[in-house]
Structures are given as structure tokens and as C-alpha cells.
mmCIF file of C-alpha atoms in Angstrom:
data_model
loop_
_atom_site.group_PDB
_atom_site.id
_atom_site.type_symbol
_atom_site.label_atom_id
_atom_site.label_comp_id
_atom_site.label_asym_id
_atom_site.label_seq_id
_atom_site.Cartn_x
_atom_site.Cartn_y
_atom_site.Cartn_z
ATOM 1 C CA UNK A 1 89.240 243.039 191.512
ATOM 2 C CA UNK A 2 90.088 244.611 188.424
ATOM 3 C CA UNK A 3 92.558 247.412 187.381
ATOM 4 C CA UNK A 4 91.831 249.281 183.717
ATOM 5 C CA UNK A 5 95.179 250.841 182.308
ATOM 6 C CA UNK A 6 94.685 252.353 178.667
ATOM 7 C CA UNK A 7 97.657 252.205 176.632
ATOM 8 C CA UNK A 8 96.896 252.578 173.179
ATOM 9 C CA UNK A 9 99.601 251.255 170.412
ATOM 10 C CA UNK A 10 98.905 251.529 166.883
ATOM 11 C CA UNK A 11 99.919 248.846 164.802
ATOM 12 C CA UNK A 12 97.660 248.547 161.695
ATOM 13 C CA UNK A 13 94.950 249.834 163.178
ATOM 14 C CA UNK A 14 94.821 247.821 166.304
ATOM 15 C CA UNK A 15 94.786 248.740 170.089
ATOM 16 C CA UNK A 16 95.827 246.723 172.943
ATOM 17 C CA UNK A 17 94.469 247.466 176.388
ATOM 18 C CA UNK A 18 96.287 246.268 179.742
ATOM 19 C CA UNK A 19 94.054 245.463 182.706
ATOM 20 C CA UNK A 20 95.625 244.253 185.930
ATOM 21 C CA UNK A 21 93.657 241.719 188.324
ATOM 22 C CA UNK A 22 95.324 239.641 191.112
ATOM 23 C CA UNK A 23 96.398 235.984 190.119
ATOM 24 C CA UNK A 24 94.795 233.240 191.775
ATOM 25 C CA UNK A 25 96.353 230.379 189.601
ATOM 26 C CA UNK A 26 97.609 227.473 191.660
ATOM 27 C CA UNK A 27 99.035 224.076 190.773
ATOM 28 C CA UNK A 28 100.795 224.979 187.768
ATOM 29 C CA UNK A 29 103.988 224.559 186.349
ATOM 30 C CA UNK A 30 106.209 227.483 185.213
ATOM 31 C CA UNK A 31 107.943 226.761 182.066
ATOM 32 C CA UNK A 32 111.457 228.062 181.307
ATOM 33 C CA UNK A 33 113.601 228.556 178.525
ATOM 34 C CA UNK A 34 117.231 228.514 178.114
ATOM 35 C CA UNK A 35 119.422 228.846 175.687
ATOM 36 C CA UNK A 36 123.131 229.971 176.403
ATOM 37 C CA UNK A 37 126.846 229.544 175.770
ATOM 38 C CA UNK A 38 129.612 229.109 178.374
ATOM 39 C CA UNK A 39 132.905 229.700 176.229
ATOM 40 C CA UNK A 40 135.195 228.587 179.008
ATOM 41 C CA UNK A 41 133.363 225.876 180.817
ATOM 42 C CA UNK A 42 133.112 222.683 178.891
ATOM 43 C CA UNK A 43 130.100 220.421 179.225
ATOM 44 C CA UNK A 44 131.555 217.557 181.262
ATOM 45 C CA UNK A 45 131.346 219.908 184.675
ATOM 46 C CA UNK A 46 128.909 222.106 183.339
ATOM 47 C CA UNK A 47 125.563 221.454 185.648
ATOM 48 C CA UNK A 48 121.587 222.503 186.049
ATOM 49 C CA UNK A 49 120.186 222.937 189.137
ATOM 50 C CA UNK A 50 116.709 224.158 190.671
ATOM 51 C CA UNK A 51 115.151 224.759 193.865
ATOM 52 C CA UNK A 52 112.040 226.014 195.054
ATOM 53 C CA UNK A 53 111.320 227.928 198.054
ATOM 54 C CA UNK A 54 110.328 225.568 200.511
ATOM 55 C CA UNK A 55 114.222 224.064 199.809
ATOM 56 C CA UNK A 56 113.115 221.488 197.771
ATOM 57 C CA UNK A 57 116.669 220.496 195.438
ATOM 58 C CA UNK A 58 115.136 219.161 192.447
ATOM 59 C CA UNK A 59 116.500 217.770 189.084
ATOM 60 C CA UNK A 60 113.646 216.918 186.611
ATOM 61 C CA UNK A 61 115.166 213.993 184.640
ATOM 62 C CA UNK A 62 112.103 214.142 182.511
ATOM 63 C CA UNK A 63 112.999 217.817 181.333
ATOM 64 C CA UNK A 64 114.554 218.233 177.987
ATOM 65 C CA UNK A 65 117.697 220.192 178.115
ATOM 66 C CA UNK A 66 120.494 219.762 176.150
ATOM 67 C CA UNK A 67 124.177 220.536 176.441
ATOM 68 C CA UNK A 68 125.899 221.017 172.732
ATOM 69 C CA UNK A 69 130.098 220.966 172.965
ATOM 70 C CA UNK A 70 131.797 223.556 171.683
ATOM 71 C CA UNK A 71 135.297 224.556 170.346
ATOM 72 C CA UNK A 72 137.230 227.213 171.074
ATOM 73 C CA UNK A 73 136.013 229.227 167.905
ATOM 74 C CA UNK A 74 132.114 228.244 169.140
ATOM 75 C CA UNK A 75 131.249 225.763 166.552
ATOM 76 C CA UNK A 76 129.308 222.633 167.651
ATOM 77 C CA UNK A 77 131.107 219.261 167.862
ATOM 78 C CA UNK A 78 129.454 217.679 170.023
ATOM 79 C CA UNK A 79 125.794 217.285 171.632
ATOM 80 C CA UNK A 80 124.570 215.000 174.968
ATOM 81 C CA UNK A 81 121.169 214.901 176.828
ATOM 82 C CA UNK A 82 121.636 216.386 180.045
ATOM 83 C CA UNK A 83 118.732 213.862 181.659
ATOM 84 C CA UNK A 84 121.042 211.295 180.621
ATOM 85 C CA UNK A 85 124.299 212.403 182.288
ATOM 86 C CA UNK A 86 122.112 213.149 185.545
ATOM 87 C CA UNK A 87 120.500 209.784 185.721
ATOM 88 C CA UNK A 88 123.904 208.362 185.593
ATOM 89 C CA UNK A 89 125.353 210.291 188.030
ATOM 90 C CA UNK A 90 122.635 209.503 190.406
ATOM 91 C CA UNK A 91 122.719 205.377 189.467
ATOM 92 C CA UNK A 92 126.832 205.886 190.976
ATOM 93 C CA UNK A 93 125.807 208.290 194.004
ATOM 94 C CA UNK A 94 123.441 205.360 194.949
ATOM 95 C CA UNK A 95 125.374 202.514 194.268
ATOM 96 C CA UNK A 96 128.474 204.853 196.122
ATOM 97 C CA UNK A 97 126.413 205.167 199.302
ATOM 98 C CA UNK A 98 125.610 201.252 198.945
ATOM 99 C CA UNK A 99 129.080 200.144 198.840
ATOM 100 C CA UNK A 100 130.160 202.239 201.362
ATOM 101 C CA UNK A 101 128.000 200.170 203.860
ATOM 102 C CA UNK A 102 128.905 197.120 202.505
ATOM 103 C CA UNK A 103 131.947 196.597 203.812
ATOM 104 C CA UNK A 104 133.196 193.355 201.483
ATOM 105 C CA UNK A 105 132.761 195.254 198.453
ATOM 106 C CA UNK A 106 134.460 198.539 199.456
ATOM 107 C CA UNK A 107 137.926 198.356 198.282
ATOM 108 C CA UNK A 108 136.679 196.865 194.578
ATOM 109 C CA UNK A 109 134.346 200.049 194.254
ATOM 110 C CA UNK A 110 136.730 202.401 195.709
ATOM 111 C CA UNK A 111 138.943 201.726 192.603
ATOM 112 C CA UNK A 112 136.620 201.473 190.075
ATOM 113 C CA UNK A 113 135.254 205.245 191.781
ATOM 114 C CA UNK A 114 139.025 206.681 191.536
ATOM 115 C CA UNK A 115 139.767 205.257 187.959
ATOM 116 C CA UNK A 116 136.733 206.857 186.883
ATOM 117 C CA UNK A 117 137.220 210.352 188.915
ATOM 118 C CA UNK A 118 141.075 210.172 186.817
ATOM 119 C CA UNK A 119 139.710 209.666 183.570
ATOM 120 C CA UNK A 120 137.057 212.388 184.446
ATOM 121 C CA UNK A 121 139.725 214.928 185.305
ATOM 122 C CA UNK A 122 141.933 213.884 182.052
ATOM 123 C CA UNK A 123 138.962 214.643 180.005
ATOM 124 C CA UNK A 124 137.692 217.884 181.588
ATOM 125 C CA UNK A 125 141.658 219.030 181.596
ATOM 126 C CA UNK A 126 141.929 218.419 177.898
ATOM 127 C CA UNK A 127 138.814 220.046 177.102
ATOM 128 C CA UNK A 128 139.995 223.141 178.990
ATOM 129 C CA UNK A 129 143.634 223.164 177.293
ATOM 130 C CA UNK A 130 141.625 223.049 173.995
ATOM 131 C CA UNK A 131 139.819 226.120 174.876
ATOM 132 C CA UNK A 132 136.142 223.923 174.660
ATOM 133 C CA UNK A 133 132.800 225.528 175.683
ATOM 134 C CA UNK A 134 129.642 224.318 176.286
ATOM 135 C CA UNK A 135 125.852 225.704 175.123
ATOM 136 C CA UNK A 136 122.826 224.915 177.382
ATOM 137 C CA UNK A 137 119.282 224.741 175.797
ATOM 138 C CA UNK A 138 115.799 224.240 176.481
ATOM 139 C CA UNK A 139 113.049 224.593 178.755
ATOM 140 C CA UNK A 140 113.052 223.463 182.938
ATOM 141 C CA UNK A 141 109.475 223.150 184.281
ATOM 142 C CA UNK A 142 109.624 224.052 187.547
ATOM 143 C CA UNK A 143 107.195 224.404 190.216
ATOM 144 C CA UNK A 144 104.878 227.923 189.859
ATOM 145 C CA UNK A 145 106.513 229.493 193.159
ATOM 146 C CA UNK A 146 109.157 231.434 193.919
ATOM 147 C CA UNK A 147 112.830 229.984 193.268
ATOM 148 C CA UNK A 148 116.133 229.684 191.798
ATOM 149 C CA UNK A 149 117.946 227.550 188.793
ATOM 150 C CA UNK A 150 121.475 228.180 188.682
ATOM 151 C CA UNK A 151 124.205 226.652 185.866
ATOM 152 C CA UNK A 152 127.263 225.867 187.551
ATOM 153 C CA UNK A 153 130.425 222.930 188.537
ATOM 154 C CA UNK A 154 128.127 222.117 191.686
ATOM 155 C CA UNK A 155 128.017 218.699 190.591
ATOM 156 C CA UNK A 156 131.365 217.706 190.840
ATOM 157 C CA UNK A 157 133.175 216.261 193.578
ATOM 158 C CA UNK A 158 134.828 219.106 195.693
ATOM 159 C CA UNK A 159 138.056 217.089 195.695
ATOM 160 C CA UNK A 160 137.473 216.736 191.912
ATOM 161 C CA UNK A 161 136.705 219.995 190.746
ATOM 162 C CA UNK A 162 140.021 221.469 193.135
ATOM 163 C CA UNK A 163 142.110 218.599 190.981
ATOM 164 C CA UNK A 164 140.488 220.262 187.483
ATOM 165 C CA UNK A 165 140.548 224.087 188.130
ATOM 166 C CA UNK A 166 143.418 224.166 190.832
ATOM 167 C CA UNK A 167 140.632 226.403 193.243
ATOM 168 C CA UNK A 168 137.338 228.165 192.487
ATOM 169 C CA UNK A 169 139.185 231.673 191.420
ATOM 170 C CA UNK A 170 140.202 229.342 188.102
ATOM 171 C CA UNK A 171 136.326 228.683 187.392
ATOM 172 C CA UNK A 172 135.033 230.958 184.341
ATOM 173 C CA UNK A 173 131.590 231.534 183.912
ATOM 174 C CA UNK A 174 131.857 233.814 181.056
ATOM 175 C CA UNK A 175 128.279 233.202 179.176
ATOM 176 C CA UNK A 176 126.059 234.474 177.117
ATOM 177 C CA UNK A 177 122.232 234.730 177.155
ATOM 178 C CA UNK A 178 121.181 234.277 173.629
ATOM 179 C CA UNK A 179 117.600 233.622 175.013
ATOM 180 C CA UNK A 180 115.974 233.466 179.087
ATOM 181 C CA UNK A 181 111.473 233.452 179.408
ATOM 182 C CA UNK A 182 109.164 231.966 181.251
ATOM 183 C CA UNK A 183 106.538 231.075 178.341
ATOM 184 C CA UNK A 184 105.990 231.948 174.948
ATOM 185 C CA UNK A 185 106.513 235.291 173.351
ATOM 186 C CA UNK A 186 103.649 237.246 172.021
ATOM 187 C CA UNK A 187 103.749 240.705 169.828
ATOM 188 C CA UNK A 188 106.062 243.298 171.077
ATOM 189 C CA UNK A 189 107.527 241.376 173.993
ATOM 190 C CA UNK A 190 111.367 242.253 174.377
ATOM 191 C CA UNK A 191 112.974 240.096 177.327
ATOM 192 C CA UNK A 192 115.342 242.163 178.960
ATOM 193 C CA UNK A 193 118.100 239.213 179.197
ATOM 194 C CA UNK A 194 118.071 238.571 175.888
ATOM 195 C CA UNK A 195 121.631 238.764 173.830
ATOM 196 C CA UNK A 196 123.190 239.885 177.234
ATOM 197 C CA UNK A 197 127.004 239.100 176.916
ATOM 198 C CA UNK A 198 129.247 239.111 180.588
ATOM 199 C CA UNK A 199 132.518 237.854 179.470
ATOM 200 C CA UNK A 200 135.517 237.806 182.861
ATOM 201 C CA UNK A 201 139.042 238.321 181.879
ATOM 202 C CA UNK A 202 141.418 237.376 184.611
ATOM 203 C CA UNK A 203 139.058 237.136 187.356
ATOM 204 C CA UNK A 204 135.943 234.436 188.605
ATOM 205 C CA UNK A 205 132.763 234.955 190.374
ATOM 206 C CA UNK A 206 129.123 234.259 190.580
ATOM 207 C CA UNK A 207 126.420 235.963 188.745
ATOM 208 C CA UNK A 208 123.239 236.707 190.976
ATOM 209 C CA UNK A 209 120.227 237.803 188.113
ATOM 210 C CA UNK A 210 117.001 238.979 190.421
ATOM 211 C CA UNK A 211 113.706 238.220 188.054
ATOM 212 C CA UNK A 212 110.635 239.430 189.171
ATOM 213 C CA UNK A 213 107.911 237.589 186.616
ATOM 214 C CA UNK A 214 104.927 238.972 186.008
ATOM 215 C CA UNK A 215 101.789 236.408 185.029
ATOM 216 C CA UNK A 216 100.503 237.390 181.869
ATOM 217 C CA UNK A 217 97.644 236.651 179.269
ATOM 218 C CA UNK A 218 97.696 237.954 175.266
ATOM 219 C CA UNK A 219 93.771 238.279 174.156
ATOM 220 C CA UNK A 220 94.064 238.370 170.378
ATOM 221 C CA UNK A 221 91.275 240.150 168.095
ATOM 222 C CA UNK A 222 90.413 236.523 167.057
ATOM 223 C CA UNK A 223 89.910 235.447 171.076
ATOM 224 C CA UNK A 224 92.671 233.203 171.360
ATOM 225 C CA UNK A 225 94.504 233.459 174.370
ATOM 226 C CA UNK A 226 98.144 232.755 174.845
ATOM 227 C CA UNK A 227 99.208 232.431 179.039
ATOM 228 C CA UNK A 228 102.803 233.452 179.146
ATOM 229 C CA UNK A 229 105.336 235.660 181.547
ATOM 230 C CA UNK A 230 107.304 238.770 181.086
ATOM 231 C CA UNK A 231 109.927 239.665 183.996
ATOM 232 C CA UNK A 232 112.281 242.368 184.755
ATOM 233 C CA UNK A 233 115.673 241.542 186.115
ATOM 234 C CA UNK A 234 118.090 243.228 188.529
ATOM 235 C CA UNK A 235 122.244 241.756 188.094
ATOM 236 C CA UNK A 236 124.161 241.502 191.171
ATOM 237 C CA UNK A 237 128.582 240.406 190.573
ATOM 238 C CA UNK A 238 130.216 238.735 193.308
ATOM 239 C CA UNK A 239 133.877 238.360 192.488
ATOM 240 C CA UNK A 240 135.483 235.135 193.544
ATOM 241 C CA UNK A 241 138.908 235.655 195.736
ATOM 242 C CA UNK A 242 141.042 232.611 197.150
ATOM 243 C CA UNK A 243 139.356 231.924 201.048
ATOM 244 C CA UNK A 244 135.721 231.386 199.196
ATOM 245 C CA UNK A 245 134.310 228.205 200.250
ATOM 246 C CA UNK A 246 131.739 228.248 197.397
ATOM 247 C CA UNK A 247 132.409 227.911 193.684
ATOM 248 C CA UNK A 248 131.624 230.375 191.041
ATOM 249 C CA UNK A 249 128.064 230.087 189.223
ATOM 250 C CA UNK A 250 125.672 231.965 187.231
ATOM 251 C CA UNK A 251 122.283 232.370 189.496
ATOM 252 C CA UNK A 252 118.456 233.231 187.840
ATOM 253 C CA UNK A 253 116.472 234.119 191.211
ATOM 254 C CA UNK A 254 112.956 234.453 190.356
ATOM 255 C CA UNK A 255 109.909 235.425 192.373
ATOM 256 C CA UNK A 256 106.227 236.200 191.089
ATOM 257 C CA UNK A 257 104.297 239.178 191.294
ATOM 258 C CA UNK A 258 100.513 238.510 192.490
ATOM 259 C CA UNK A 259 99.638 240.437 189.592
ATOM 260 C CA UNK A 260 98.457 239.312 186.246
ATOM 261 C CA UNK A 261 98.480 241.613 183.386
ATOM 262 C CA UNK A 262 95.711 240.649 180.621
ATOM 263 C CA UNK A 263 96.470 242.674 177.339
ATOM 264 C CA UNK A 264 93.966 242.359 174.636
ATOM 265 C CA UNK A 265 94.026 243.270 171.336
ATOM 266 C CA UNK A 266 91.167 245.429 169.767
ATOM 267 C CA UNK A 267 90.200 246.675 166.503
ATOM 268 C CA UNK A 268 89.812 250.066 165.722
ATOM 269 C CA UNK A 269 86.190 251.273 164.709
ATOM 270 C CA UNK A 270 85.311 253.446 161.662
ATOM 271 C CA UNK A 271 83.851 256.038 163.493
ATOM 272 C CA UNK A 272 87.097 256.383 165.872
ATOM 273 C CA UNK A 273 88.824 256.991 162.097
ATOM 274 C CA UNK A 274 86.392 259.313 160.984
ATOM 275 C CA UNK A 275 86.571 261.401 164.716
ATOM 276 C CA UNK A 276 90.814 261.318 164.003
ATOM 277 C CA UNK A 277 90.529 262.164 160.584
ATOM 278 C CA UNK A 278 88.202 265.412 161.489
ATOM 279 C CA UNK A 279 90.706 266.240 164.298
ATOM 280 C CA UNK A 280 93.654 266.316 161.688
ATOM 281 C CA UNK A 281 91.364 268.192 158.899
ATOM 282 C CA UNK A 282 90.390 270.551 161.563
ATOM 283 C CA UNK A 283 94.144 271.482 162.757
ATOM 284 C CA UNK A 284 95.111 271.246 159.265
ATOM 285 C CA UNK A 285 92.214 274.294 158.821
ATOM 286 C CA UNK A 286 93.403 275.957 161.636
ATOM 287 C CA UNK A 287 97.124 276.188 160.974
ATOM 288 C CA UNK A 288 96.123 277.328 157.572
ATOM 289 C CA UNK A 289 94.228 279.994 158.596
ATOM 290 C CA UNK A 290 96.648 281.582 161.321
ATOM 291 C CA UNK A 291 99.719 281.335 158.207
ATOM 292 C CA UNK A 292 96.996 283.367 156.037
ATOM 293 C CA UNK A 293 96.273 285.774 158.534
ATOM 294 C CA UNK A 294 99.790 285.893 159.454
ATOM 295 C CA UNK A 295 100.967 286.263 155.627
ATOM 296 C CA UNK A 296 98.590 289.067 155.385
ATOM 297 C CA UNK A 297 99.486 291.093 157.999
ATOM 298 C CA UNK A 298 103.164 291.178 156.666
ATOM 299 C CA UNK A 299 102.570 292.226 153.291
ATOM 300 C CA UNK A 300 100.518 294.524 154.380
ATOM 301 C CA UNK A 301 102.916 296.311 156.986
ATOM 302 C CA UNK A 302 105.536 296.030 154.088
ATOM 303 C CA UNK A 303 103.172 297.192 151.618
ATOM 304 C CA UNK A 304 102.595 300.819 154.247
ATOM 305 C CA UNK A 305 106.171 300.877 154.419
ATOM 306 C CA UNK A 306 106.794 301.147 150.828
ATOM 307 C CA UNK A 307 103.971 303.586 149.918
ATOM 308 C CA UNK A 308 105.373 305.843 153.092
ATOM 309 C CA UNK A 309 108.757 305.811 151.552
ATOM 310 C CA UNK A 310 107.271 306.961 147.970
ATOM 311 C CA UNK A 311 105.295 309.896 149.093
ATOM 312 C CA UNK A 312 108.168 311.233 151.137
#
């Protein structure tokens, strides 16, 4: 079933038509790209998550994103592979929970754990005191249903992160969204998160963004066709006060519309020039013709007036 909505935008002489149809892709991934700064949350606690709606709590080690370190005037002095830091902290979950049942190696472990949870907190204390931030980049592929990713401290110990921040109402998520889309960009496609700037001053909270994405194919005049996404978004602020059990984060809920919009580009024919070209000759004719008749009448009334004044 197929929708025809005619929306015709000029750009050297091309048209692009939107038809609707419902989308009956399955099985395939949805691509997403990130790329934003945290100015007050340095990379060390700084986390990616996604999860899909059937609760699946997924980390894609194979996905490349990237976490640069920044200082407190935003320049980059630093850069690590956020697969990396993931894999690692799942190789000491494991070996944590394997320990813990092994009751001859417990007390060894249990040091090593808290020497490494101090050193930890040292870093992330220092980073904080020197006013570092942290910029997250590059594309999660995530299952093609509805969902969330979120960027947020999750990943820490509880006991940690309380020994870092002092309490979740010290967590800033300040960021900025230099660039959020689900798939490559084609002519005249403005994401509406793009260069979006929420910045907290004396406060915390989460950040709740609703995305509705809409499935989307770009039919050049050539016939190449490039799948992609566009999305609205909704924002929703939660401010963070001292009896919250949860910690501050940044939220991207997304859901898909069972609508695909196919916009194609077209060529405009001669003979649709020649039919706008006689419309504007013919107003130009008629406008002409109502200033003559116009003109005419005026001199002539002013012309009677005159010759009346004369003969009295």
C-alpha cells in the first residue's frame, strides 16, 4: 500500500516527490552516530549503554566508539577505545565473581580489587579538580527495534562512584550534541539534535530525549538509492535531588514508525518550463495591461479636470 504526497522543491531544476508505504524490513541493524562532548564528566566514568525492548542489556565490543579526553578549555589530550575499556572491565567482573566462590583466593583478590578501586578514584578525582571532559564518537549498531542508549557513570561501582562525586546531585551531565542520526545524511536533511547545547549550573539530573525515527530511502535522478533515517525528538529534564536512588544520565529513547518515506529526485521536463514560462509571460501581460488601463483612466480624469477649470 502506497501513499503519493507531492511536495515539489526547486533546486536547479529538480523535484523530489515523497511517497509513504508501510515498512516491512526485518533483520536489520540500525546504525547510530554519535558525536558529543561532556565538559564536566571525564572519560574514566564516562559509559555507553544500550538496550532493546525485549530487555536485552547489550554492549557491542565490536562497535567502534571512541572516547577523546579533554581539558578544561576543550582541547584533546587524550584518546582511548571504548571496546577496550569494556572488555576489561568485563575480564575483572568475571574473574570478581570467580574469586568470590573460590574461597582460598578471596582475600588476595579482594586487595588487588580495592587497590585498584583507590587508584581509580585518585584518577577520576584529579581529572575532576582539573576541570577534564570527555567527547564520545561514533556509530552503535543496534538491533532495528525499538530501544534506548544512554551515556552515563552506570558503570561504576555504586560504592565507587558515592567515593568520586560525594552523591548523584554532584554528577554533571552538561553535553553537547555536535552530531545524533540513525544513517547517512542525504540533501536537505537537518537533524533536529544537531548543535543542541544543555549546559547545568548548580544543579544534576537526567536527560530523557524521545526519538521517533522514521525509515527512509533517497532515490537520486541517477537511481542510486541511499537507506537512511530521519527522526523527530521530544526532551524531557528530570532534576536530580538528594533521596534519588538512580544517578544522573543523558537518555536517547527511540522507537520506529511503521512508515517508510521514499523521496525521489526528478528532473524537470522542457515542456513543464515552457508551461511556467507562459504562465509568468501571461501575468506579466496581464499586470501590464490593468497599469495601462489604469494609467489611462487617470490622465484622463485629470485631463477633464483641467479643461473644466479653463473654460470656467
Amino acid at each position: 500500500m502506497r501513499f503519493l504526497v507531492r511536495r515539489n522543491i526547486c533546486c536547479r531544476r529538480r523535484n523530489r516527490e515523497h511517497l509513504m508505504s508501510v515498512d516491512f524490513k526485518r533483520g536489520e541493524t540500525l546504525p547510530i552516530h554519535i558525536n558529543m562532548t561532556f565538559p564536566s564528566l571525564p572519560c574514566d566514568v564516562a559509559s555507553v549503554d544500550a538496550i532493546d525492548l525485549s530487555g536485552k542489556h547489550e554492549v557491542d565490543l565490536d562497535t567502534n566508539i571512541w572516547k577523546l579526553r579533554l581539558n578544561s578549555h576543550g582541547h584533546i589530550i587524550g584518546t582511548e577505545y571504548l571496546s577496550d575499556l569494556v572488555e576489561k572491565q568485563h575480564t575483572t567482573r568475571n574473574h570478581d565473581d570467580k574469586e568470590h566462590h573460590d574461597g582460598s583466593a578471596k582475600k588476595p583478590h579482594k586487595f588487588s580489587f580495592d587497590k585498584d578501586a583507590e587508584n581509580m578514584i585518585n584518577k577520576v578525582k584529579k581529572a575532576l579538580e582539573n576541570g577534564e571532559g570527555c567527547r564520545v564518537y561514533g556509530v552503535l549498531d543496534v538491533q532495528r527495534v525499538a530501544g534506548n542508549f544512554h551515556i552515563s557513570v552506570h558503570a561504576l561501582n555504586i560504592y565507587v562512584a558515592q567515593m568520586i562525586f560525594g552523591g548523584a546531585t554532584h554528577v554533571n551531565v552538561s553535553h553537547m550534541i555536535h552530531d545524533l542520526s540513525f544513517g547517512p545524511k542525504y540533501p536537505g536533511l537537518h537533524n533536529p539534535l544537531d548543535d543542541t547545547v544543555r549546559i547545568l549550573h548548580d544543579t544534576s539530573g537526567t536527560f530523557k530525549y524521545y526519538v521517533k525515527i522514521v525509515p527512509t530511502e533517497y532515490r537520486y535522478i541517477s537511481k542510486e538509492v541511499l537507506p537512511t533515517n530521519q527522526f523527530s525528538v521530544s526532551e524531557y529534564f528530570s532534576p536530580m535531588n538528594e533521596f534519588d536512588r538512580t544517578w544522573p544520565a543523558v537518555y536517547f529513547l527511540y522507537d520506529l514508525s511503521p512508515i517508510t518515506v521514499t523521496i525521489k529526485e526528478e528532473r524537470r521536463s522542457f515542456l513543464h518550463f515552457i508551461t511556467r514560462l507562459s504562465a509568468v509571460l501571461g501575468g506579466t501581460f496581464a499586470l501590464t495591461g490593468m497599469l495601462d488601463r489604469w494609467m489611462y483612466r487617470l490622465i484622463k480624469a485629470l485631463t477633464t479636470t483641467s479643461a473644466r477649470g479653463a473654460f470656467q
